[in-house]
CSV table of N, CA and C in Angstrom, one decimal:
chain,number,residue,atom,x,y,z
Z,1,MET,N,61.5,93.3,41.8
Z,1,MET,CA,60.5,92.3,41.5
Z,1,MET,C,59.5,92.2,42.6
Z,2,ASP,N,58.3,92.1,42.3
Z,2,ASP,CA,57.2,92.0,43.3
Z,2,ASP,C,56.5,90.7,43.2
Z,3,PHE,N,57.3,89.6,43.1
Z,3,PHE,CA,56.7,88.3,42.9
Z,3,PHE,C,57.6,87.3,43.6
Z,4,ILE,N,57.0,86.4,44.3
Z,4,ILE,CA,57.8,85.3,44.9
Z,4,ILE,C,57.1,84.0,44.4
Z,5,GLU,N,57.9,83.2,43.8
Z,5,GLU,CA,57.4,81.9,43.3
Z,5,GLU,C,56.7,81.1,44.4
Z,6,GLY,N,55.5,80.7,44.2
Z,6,GLY,CA,54.7,80.0,45.2
Z,6,GLY,C,53.9,80.8,46.2
Z,7,LEU,N,54.2,82.1,46.3
Z,7,LEU,CA,53.4,83.0,47.2
Z,7,LEU,C,52.1,83.4,46.5
Z,8,THR,N,51.0,83.3,47.3
Z,8,THR,CA,49.7,83.6,46.7
Z,8,THR,C,49.0,84.6,47.6
Z,9,ILE,N,48.4,85.6,47.0
Z,9,ILE,CA,47.5,86.6,47.7
Z,9,ILE,C,46.1,86.3,47.2
Z,10,SER,N,45.2,86.0,48.1
Z,10,SER,CA,43.8,85.7,47.8
Z,10,SER,C,42.9,86.7,48.5
Z,11,PRO,N,42.1,87.4,47.7
Z,11,PRO,CA,41.1,88.3,48.3
Z,11,PRO,C,40.1,87.5,49.1
Z,12,LEU,N,39.7,88.1,50.2
Z,12,LEU,CA,38.7,87.4,51.0
Z,12,LEU,C,37.5,88.2,51.2
Z,13,GLN,N,36.4,87.6,51.5
Z,13,GLN,CA,35.1,88.3,51.5
Z,13,GLN,C,34.7,88.7,52.9
Z,14,ILE,N,34.2,89.9,53.1
Z,14,ILE,CA,33.6,90.4,54.3
Z,14,ILE,C,32.1,90.5,54.0
Z,15,ILE,N,31.3,89.8,54.8
Z,15,ILE,CA,29.9,89.8,54.6
Z,15,ILE,C,29.2,90.7,55.6
Z,16,PRO,N,28.6,91.8,55.1
Z,16,PRO,CA,27.9,92.7,56.1
Z,16,PRO,C,26.8,92.0,56.8
Z,17,ASN,N,26.6,92.3,58.0
Z,17,ASN,CA,25.5,91.7,58.8
Z,17,ASN,C,25.2,92.8,59.9
Z,18,PRO,N,23.9,93.1,60.0
Z,18,PRO,CA,23.5,94.2,61.0
Z,18,PRO,C,24.0,93.8,62.4
Z,19,LYS,N,24.2,92.6,62.7
Z,19,LYS,CA,24.6,92.2,64.1
Z,19,LYS,C,26.1,92.0,64.2
Z,20,GLY,N,26.8,92.2,63.1
Z,20,GLY,CA,28.3,92.0,63.1
Z,20,GLY,C,28.7,91.3,61.8
Z,21,GLU,N,29.8,91.8,61.2
Z,21,GLU,CA,30.3,91.2,60.0
Z,21,GLU,C,30.8,89.8,60.1
Z,22,ILE,N,30.8,89.1,59.0
Z,22,ILE,CA,31.4,87.8,58.9
Z,22,ILE,C,32.6,87.9,58.0
Z,23,LEU,N,33.8,87.5,58.5
Z,23,LEU,CA,35.0,87.6,57.8
Z,23,LEU,C,35.5,86.2,57.4
Z,24,HIS,N,35.5,85.9,56.1
Z,24,HIS,CA,35.9,84.6,55.7
Z,24,HIS,C,37.4,84.5,55.9
Z,25,ALA,N,37.9,83.2,56.0
Z,25,ALA,CA,39.3,83.0,56.2
Z,25,ALA,C,39.8,81.9,55.2
Z,26,MET,N,39.2,80.7,55.2
Z,26,MET,CA,39.6,79.6,54.3
Z,26,MET,C,38.6,78.5,54.3
Z,27,LYS,N,38.4,77.9,53.2
Z,27,LYS,CA,37.6,76.8,53.0
Z,27,LYS,C,38.4,75.6,52.5
Z,28,ALA,N,38.0,74.4,52.8
Z,28,ALA,CA,38.7,73.2,52.3
Z,28,ALA,C,38.7,73.1,50.8
Z,29,GLY,N,37.8,73.8,50.1
Z,29,GLY,CA,37.7,73.8,48.7
Z,29,GLY,C,38.6,74.8,48.0
Z,30,ASP,N,39.2,75.7,48.8
Z,30,ASP,CA,40.1,76.7,48.3
Z,30,ASP,C,41.3,76.1,47.6
Z,31,LYS,N,41.7,76.7,46.5
Z,31,LYS,CA,42.9,76.2,45.8
Z,31,LYS,C,44.2,76.1,46.7
Z,32,MET,N,44.3,77.0,47.6
Z,32,MET,CA,45.5,77.1,48.4
Z,32,MET,C,45.5,76.2,49.6
Z,33,PHE,N,44.3,75.6,49.9
Z,33,PHE,CA,44.2,74.7,51.0
Z,33,PHE,C,45.1,73.4,50.8
Z,34,LYS,N,46.0,73.2,51.7
Z,34,LYS,CA,47.0,72.1,51.6
Z,34,LYS,C,46.8,71.1,52.7
Z,35,GLY,N,45.6,71.2,53.4
Z,35,GLY,CA,45.4,70.3,54.6
Z,35,GLY,C,45.4,71.2,55.8
Z,36,PHE,N,45.0,70.6,56.9
Z,36,PHE,CA,44.9,71.3,58.2
Z,36,PHE,C,45.8,70.6,59.2
Z,37,GLY,N,46.7,71.4,59.8
Z,37,GLY,CA,47.5,70.9,60.9
Z,37,GLY,C,47.2,71.6,62.2
Z,38,GLU,N,47.1,73.0,62.1
Z,38,GLU,CA,46.7,73.8,63.3
Z,38,GLU,C,46.4,75.2,62.9
Z,39,ALA,N,45.7,75.9,63.7
Z,39,ALA,CA,45.4,77.3,63.6
Z,39,ALA,C,45.8,78.0,64.8
Z,40,TYR,N,46.4,79.2,64.7
Z,40,TYR,CA,46.7,80.0,65.9
Z,40,TYR,C,46.7,81.4,65.5
Z,41,PHE,N,46.6,82.2,66.6
Z,41,PHE,CA,46.6,83.7,66.5
Z,41,PHE,C,47.9,84.2,67.0
Z,42,SER,N,48.4,85.3,66.5
Z,42,SER,CA,49.6,86.0,66.9
Z,42,SER,C,49.3,87.5,66.9
Z,43,VAL,N,49.8,88.1,67.9
Z,43,VAL,CA,49.7,89.6,68.0
Z,43,VAL,C,51.0,90.2,67.6
Z,44,ALA,N,50.9,91.3,66.9
Z,44,ALA,CA,52.1,92.1,66.5
Z,44,ALA,C,51.9,93.5,67.0
Z,45,ASN,N,52.7,93.8,68.0
Z,45,ASN,CA,52.6,95.2,68.6
Z,45,ASN,C,53.1,96.2,67.6
Z,46,LYS,N,52.5,97.4,67.6
Z,46,LYS,CA,52.9,98.4,66.6
Z,46,LYS,C,54.4,98.7,66.6
Z,47,GLY,N,54.9,98.6,65.4
Z,47,GLY,CA,56.4,98.8,65.2
Z,47,GLY,C,57.3,97.6,65.4
Z,48,GLU,N,56.7,96.6,66.1
Z,48,GLU,CA,57.6,95.4,66.4
Z,48,GLU,C,57.6,94.5,65.2
Z,49,ILE,N,58.8,93.9,65.0
Z,49,ILE,CA,59.0,93.0,63.9
Z,49,ILE,C,59.2,91.6,64.4
Z,50,LYS,N,58.5,90.6,63.9
Z,50,LYS,CA,58.6,89.2,64.3
Z,50,LYS,C,59.2,88.5,63.0
Z,51,GLY,N,60.2,87.8,63.2
Z,51,GLY,CA,60.9,87.1,62.1
Z,51,GLY,C,62.4,87.4,62.1
Z,52,TRP,N,63.1,86.9,61.2
Z,52,TRP,CA,62.8,86.1,60.0
Z,52,TRP,C,62.7,84.7,60.4
Z,53,LYS,N,61.7,84.0,59.7
Z,53,LYS,CA,61.6,82.6,60.0
Z,53,LYS,C,61.3,81.9,58.6
Z,54,LYS,N,61.9,80.7,58.5
Z,54,LYS,CA,61.7,79.9,57.3
Z,54,LYS,C,61.2,78.5,57.7
Z,55,HIS,N,60.0,78.2,57.2
Z,55,HIS,CA,59.5,76.9,57.5
Z,55,HIS,C,59.9,76.0,56.4
Z,56,LEU,N,60.4,74.8,56.7
Z,56,LEU,CA,60.9,73.8,55.7
Z,56,LEU,C,59.8,72.9,55.2
Z,57,LYS,N,58.7,72.8,55.9
Z,57,LYS,CA,57.6,71.9,55.4
Z,57,LYS,C,56.2,72.6,55.4
Z,58,MET,N,56.1,73.6,56.4
Z,58,MET,CA,54.8,74.2,56.6
Z,58,MET,C,54.4,75.2,55.6
Z,59,THR,N,53.2,75.2,55.1
Z,59,THR,CA,52.6,76.3,54.3
Z,59,THR,C,51.8,77.1,55.3
Z,60,LEU,N,52.0,78.4,55.2
Z,60,LEU,CA,51.3,79.4,56.1
Z,60,LEU,C,50.1,80.0,55.3
Z,61,ASN,N,49.0,80.2,56.0
Z,61,ASN,CA,47.9,80.9,55.4
Z,61,ASN,C,47.5,82.0,56.4
Z,62,LEU,N,48.0,83.2,56.1
Z,62,LEU,CA,47.9,84.4,57.0
Z,62,LEU,C,46.8,85.3,56.7
Z,63,ILE,N,46.0,85.6,57.7
Z,63,ILE,CA,44.8,86.5,57.6
Z,63,ILE,C,44.9,87.5,58.8
Z,64,VAL,N,44.5,88.7,58.5
Z,64,VAL,CA,44.6,89.8,59.6
Z,64,VAL,C,43.1,90.3,59.7
Z,65,PRO,N,42.3,89.8,60.6
Z,65,PRO,CA,41.0,90.3,60.8
Z,65,PRO,C,40.9,91.6,61.7
Z,66,VAL,N,42.0,91.9,62.4
Z,66,VAL,CA,42.0,93.1,63.3
Z,66,VAL,C,43.4,93.8,63.2
Z,67,GLY,N,43.3,95.1,62.9
Z,67,GLY,CA,44.6,95.9,62.8
Z,67,GLY,C,45.2,95.8,61.4
Z,68,ASN,N,46.4,96.1,61.3
Z,68,ASN,CA,47.2,96.1,60.0
Z,68,ASN,C,48.6,95.5,60.3
Z,69,ILE,N,49.0,94.6,59.5
Z,69,ILE,CA,50.3,94.0,59.6
Z,69,ILE,C,50.9,93.9,58.2
Z,70,ARG,N,52.2,94.3,58.2
Z,70,ARG,CA,53.0,94.2,57.0
Z,70,ARG,C,53.8,92.9,57.0
Z,71,PHE,N,53.6,92.1,56.0
Z,71,PHE,CA,54.3,90.8,55.8
Z,71,PHE,C,55.4,91.1,54.7
Z,72,VAL,N,56.5,90.5,55.0
Z,72,VAL,CA,57.6,90.6,54.0
Z,72,VAL,C,58.1,89.2,53.8
Z,73,VAL,N,58.2,88.8,52.5
Z,73,VAL,CA,58.7,87.5,52.2
Z,73,VAL,C,60.0,87.7,51.3
Z,74,PHE,N,61.0,86.9,51.7
Z,74,PHE,CA,62.3,86.9,50.9
Z,74,PHE,C,62.6,85.5,50.4
Z,75,ASP,N,63.0,85.4,49.1
Z,75,ASP,CA,63.2,84.2,48.5
Z,75,ASP,C,64.7,84.0,48.3
Z,76,ASP,N,65.3,83.0,49.0
Z,76,ASP,CA,66.7,82.7,48.8
Z,76,ASP,C,66.9,81.3,48.3
Z,77,ARG,N,65.9,80.8,47.6
Z,77,ARG,CA,65.9,79.4,47.1
Z,77,ARG,C,66.7,79.5,45.7
Z,78,GLU,N,67.8,78.8,45.7
Z,78,GLU,CA,68.6,78.8,44.5
Z,78,GLU,C,67.8,78.0,43.4
Z,79,GLY,N,67.8,78.6,42.2
Z,79,GLY,CA,67.0,77.9,41.1
Z,79,GLY,C,65.6,78.4,41.0
Z,80,SER,N,65.1,79.2,42.0
Z,80,SER,CA,63.8,79.8,42.0
Z,80,SER,C,63.7,80.9,41.0
Z,81,LYS,N,62.6,81.1,40.3
Z,81,LYS,CA,62.4,82.2,39.4
Z,81,LYS,C,62.5,83.5,40.1
Z,82,SER,N,62.2,83.5,41.4
Z,82,SER,CA,62.2,84.8,42.2
Z,82,SER,C,63.3,84.9,43.1
Z,83,TYR,N,64.4,84.2,42.9
Z,83,TYR,CA,65.6,84.2,43.7
Z,83,TYR,C,66.1,85.6,44.0
Z,84,GLY,N,66.3,85.9,45.3
Z,84,GLY,CA,66.7,87.2,45.7
Z,84,GLY,C,65.7,88.3,45.8
Z,85,ALA,N,64.4,87.9,45.5
Z,85,ALA,CA,63.3,88.9,45.5
Z,85,ALA,C,62.7,89.0,46.9
Z,86,PHE,N,62.1,90.2,47.2
Z,86,PHE,CA,61.3,90.5,48.3
Z,86,PHE,C,59.9,90.7,47.8
Z,87,HIS,N,58.9,90.4,48.7
Z,87,HIS,CA,57.5,90.8,48.4
Z,87,HIS,C,57.0,91.3,49.7
Z,88,SER,N,56.4,92.5,49.7
Z,88,SER,CA,55.8,93.1,50.9
Z,88,SER,C,54.4,93.4,50.6
Z,89,ILE,N,53.6,93.2,51.6
Z,89,ILE,CA,52.1,93.5,51.5
Z,89,ILE,C,51.6,93.8,52.9
Z,90,ILE,N,50.7,94.8,53.0
Z,90,ILE,CA,50.0,95.2,54.2
Z,90,ILE,C,48.6,94.7,54.1
Z,91,ILE,N,48.2,93.8,55.1
Z,91,ILE,CA,46.8,93.4,55.0
Z,91,ILE,C,46.2,93.7,56.4
Z,92,GLY,N,44.9,93.8,56.3
Z,92,GLY,CA,44.0,94.1,57.4
Z,92,GLY,C,42.6,94.2,56.9
Z,93,LYS,N,41.7,94.7,57.7
Z,93,LYS,CA,40.3,94.7,57.3
Z,93,LYS,C,40.0,95.5,56.0
Z,94,LYS,N,40.8,96.6,55.8
Z,94,LYS,CA,40.5,97.4,54.6
Z,94,LYS,C,41.2,96.8,53.4
Z,95,ASN,N,42.1,95.9,53.5
Z,95,ASN,CA,42.8,95.2,52.5
Z,95,ASN,C,42.7,93.7,52.9
Z,96,TYR,N,41.5,93.2,52.9
Z,96,TYR,CA,41.3,91.9,53.5
Z,96,TYR,C,41.6,90.8,52.6
Z,97,GLN,N,42.7,90.1,52.8
Z,97,GLN,CA,43.2,89.1,51.9
Z,97,GLN,C,43.9,88.0,52.8
Z,98,ARG,N,44.1,86.9,52.1
Z,98,ARG,CA,44.9,85.8,52.7
Z,98,ARG,C,46.2,85.7,52.0
Z,99,VAL,N,47.3,85.7,52.7
Z,99,VAL,CA,48.7,85.5,52.2
Z,99,VAL,C,49.1,84.1,52.4
Z,100,THR,N,49.3,83.3,51.4
Z,100,THR,CA,49.7,81.9,51.5
Z,100,THR,C,51.2,81.9,51.2
Z,101,VAL,N,52.0,81.5,52.2
Z,101,VAL,CA,53.5,81.5,52.1
Z,101,VAL,C,53.9,80.0,52.0
Z,102,PRO,N,54.6,79.7,50.9
Z,102,PRO,CA,55.1,78.3,50.7
Z,102,PRO,C,56.3,78.0,51.6
Z,103,PRO,N,56.6,76.7,51.8
Z,103,PRO,CA,57.8,76.4,52.6
Z,103,PRO,C,59.1,76.9,51.9
Z,104,ASN,N,60.1,77.1,52.7
Z,104,ASN,CA,61.5,77.4,52.2
Z,104,ASN,C,61.7,78.8,51.7
Z,105,VAL,N,60.8,79.7,52.1
Z,105,VAL,CA,61.1,81.1,51.9
Z,105,VAL,C,61.1,81.8,53.3
Z,106,TRP,N,61.8,82.9,53.4
Z,106,TRP,CA,61.9,83.6,54.7
Z,106,TRP,C,60.7,84.5,54.8
Z,107,MET,N,60.1,84.7,56.0
Z,107,MET,CA,59.0,85.5,56.2
Z,107,MET,C,59.2,86.2,57.6
Z,108,ALA,N,58.8,87.5,57.6
Z,108,ALA,CA,58.8,88.3,58.8
Z,108,ALA,C,57.6,89.2,58.7
Z,109,PHE,N,57.1,89.8,59.9
Z,109,PHE,CA,56.0,90.7,59.8
Z,109,PHE,C,56.1,91.7,60.9
Z,110,GLN,N,55.4,92.8,60.7
Z,110,GLN,CA,55.5,94.0,61.5
Z,110,GLN,C,54.1,94.5,61.8
Z,111,GLY,N,53.8,94.8,63.0
Z,111,GLY,CA,52.5,95.4,63.4
Z,111,GLY,C,52.6,96.9,63.0
Z,112,ILE,N,51.6,97.4,62.3
Z,112,ILE,CA,51.6,98.8,61.9
Z,112,ILE,C,50.3,99.5,62.3
Z,113,GLY,N,49.3,98.8,62.7
Z,113,GLY,CA,48.1,99.4,63.2
Z,113,GLY,C,48.4,100.0,64.6
Z,114,ASP,N,47.6,101.1,64.9
Z,114,ASP,CA,47.7,101.8,66.2
Z,114,ASP,C,47.3,101.0,67.4
Z,115,GLU,N,46.4,100.0,67.3
Z,115,GLU,CA,45.9,99.3,68.4
Z,115,GLU,C,46.3,97.8,68.2
Z,116,LEU,N,45.4,96.9,68.4
Z,116,LEU,CA,45.6,95.5,68.3
Z,116,LEU,C,45.9,95.1,66.8
Z,117,ASN,N,46.9,94.4,66.6
Z,117,ASN,CA,47.2,93.8,65.3
Z,117,ASN,C,47.3,92.3,65.4
Z,118,LEU,N,46.2,91.7,64.9
Z,118,LEU,CA,46.0,90.2,65.2
Z,118,LEU,C,46.1,89.5,63.9
Z,119,LEU,N,46.9,88.4,63.8
Z,119,LEU,CA,46.9,87.6,62.6
Z,119,LEU,C,46.4,86.2,63.0
Z,120,LEU,N,45.8,85.5,62.1
Z,120,LEU,CA,45.5,84.1,62.2
Z,120,LEU,C,46.3,83.4,61.1
Z,121,ASN,N,47.0,82.3,61.6
Z,121,ASN,CA,47.7,81.4,60.7
Z,121,ASN,C,46.9,80.1,60.7
Z,122,ILE,N,46.5,79.6,59.5
Z,122,ILE,CA,46.0,78.3,59.3
Z,122,ILE,C,47.0,77.5,58.6
Z,123,ALA,N,47.7,76.7,59.3
Z,123,ALA,CA,48.9,75.9,58.8
Z,123,ALA,C,48.5,74.5,58.4
Z,124,ASN,N,49.2,74.0,57.4
Z,124,ASN,CA,48.9,72.7,56.9
Z,124,ASN,C,49.4,71.5,57.7
Z,125,ILE,N,50.4,71.8,58.6
Z,125,ILE,CA,50.9,70.8,59.5
Z,125,ILE,C,50.9,71.4,60.9
Z,126,GLU,N,51.0,70.5,61.9
Z,126,GLU,CA,51.2,71.0,63.3
Z,126,GLU,C,52.6,71.6,63.5
Z,127,HIS,N,52.7,72.5,64.5
Z,127,HIS,CA,53.9,73.1,64.8
Z,127,HIS,C,55.0,72.0,65.2
Z,128,ASP,N,56.2,72.2,64.6
Z,128,ASP,CA,57.3,71.3,64.9
Z,128,ASP,C,58.5,72.2,64.9
Z,129,PRO,N,59.2,72.4,66.1
Z,129,PRO,CA,60.3,73.3,66.1
Z,129,PRO,C,61.5,72.9,65.3
Z,130,GLU,N,61.5,71.6,64.9
Z,130,GLU,CA,62.6,71.1,64.0
Z,130,GLU,C,62.4,71.4,62.6
Z,131,GLU,N,61.2,71.9,62.2
Z,131,GLU,CA,61.0,72.1,60.7
Z,131,GLU,C,61.1,73.6,60.4
Z,132,ALA,N,61.6,74.4,61.3
Z,132,ALA,CA,61.7,75.9,61.0
Z,132,ALA,C,63.1,76.4,61.4
Z,133,VAL,N,63.5,77.4,60.7
Z,133,VAL,CA,64.8,78.1,61.0
Z,133,VAL,C,64.5,79.5,61.3
Z,134,SER,N,65.0,80.1,62.4
Z,134,SER,CA,64.8,81.5,62.7
Z,134,SER,C,66.2,82.2,62.8
Z,135,ILE,N,66.2,83.5,62.3
Z,135,ILE,CA,67.4,84.3,62.4
Z,135,ILE,C,66.9,85.7,62.9
Z,136,LYS,N,67.9,86.5,63.3
Z,136,LYS,CA,67.6,87.8,63.8
Z,136,LYS,C,67.2,88.7,62.6
Z,137,VAL,N,66.4,89.7,62.9
Z,137,VAL,CA,65.8,90.5,61.9
Z,137,VAL,C,66.8,91.3,61.1
Z,138,ASP,N,68.0,91.6,61.6
Z,138,ASP,CA,69.0,92.3,60.9
Z,138,ASP,C,69.9,91.5,60.0
Z,139,GLU,N,69.6,90.1,60.0
Z,139,GLU,CA,70.4,89.2,59.2
Z,139,GLU,C,70.0,89.2,57.7
Z,140,ILE,N,68.8,89.7,57.4
Z,140,ILE,CA,68.3,89.9,56.0
Z,140,ILE,C,68.0,91.4,56.0
Z,141,LYS,N,68.7,92.1,55.1
Z,141,LYS,CA,68.6,93.6,55.0
Z,141,LYS,C,67.3,93.9,54.3
Z,142,TYR,N,66.5,94.7,55.0
Z,142,TYR,CA,65.2,95.2,54.5
Z,142,TYR,C,64.9,96.5,55.2
Z,143,ALA,N,64.3,97.4,54.4
Z,143,ALA,CA,64.0,98.8,54.9
Z,143,ALA,C,62.7,98.8,55.7
Z,144,TRP,N,62.7,98.3,56.9
Z,144,TRP,CA,61.5,98.2,57.7
Z,144,TRP,C,60.9,99.6,58.1
Z,145,ASP,N,61.7,100.6,58.1
Z,145,ASP,CA,61.2,102.0,58.4
Z,145,ASP,C,60.3,102.5,57.3
Z,146,ASP,N,60.4,102.0,56.1
Z,146,ASP,CA,59.6,102.5,55.0
Z,146,ASP,C,58.3,101.8,54.9
Z,147,ILE,N,57.3,102.5,55.6
Z,147,ILE,CA,55.9,101.9,55.6
Z,147,ILE,C,55.2,101.8,54.3
Z,148,THR,N,55.7,102.5,53.3
Z,148,THR,CA,55.0,102.5,52.0
Z,148,THR,C,55.3,101.3,51.1
Z,149,THR,N,56.3,100.5,51.5
Z,149,THR,CA,56.6,99.3,50.7
Z,149,THR,C,55.7,98.1,51.0
């Protein structure tokens, strides 16, 4: 299954400009905009995996303007239509999209670009360490070595 209930992939626009491109991220009028809490950048070194993390309240809006990052989402919500499913997507400038991750699903990501792999998260609430759960990457079985997924 390549679907996670509540997960949304939104194509984003890159506007050419002779002085430098403009890369859209999110507008208040976007369907997936759930409010603004904070925005931050995170770097994913090539081959390194960050996660698994499950936010209990936060909606993530993930954009990769530099490099390439593979995001993997796992749904362990009982009663969900996508219970037990994984969804994997690689995004970067050549596949410029926004991944909106709903609360209560597990998410991890891996840097796969050769140089800087930079993501922007536009979250609907401010960071609160009490609203997230983290586990070691080997606690959810996923074939991280298979770059094609």
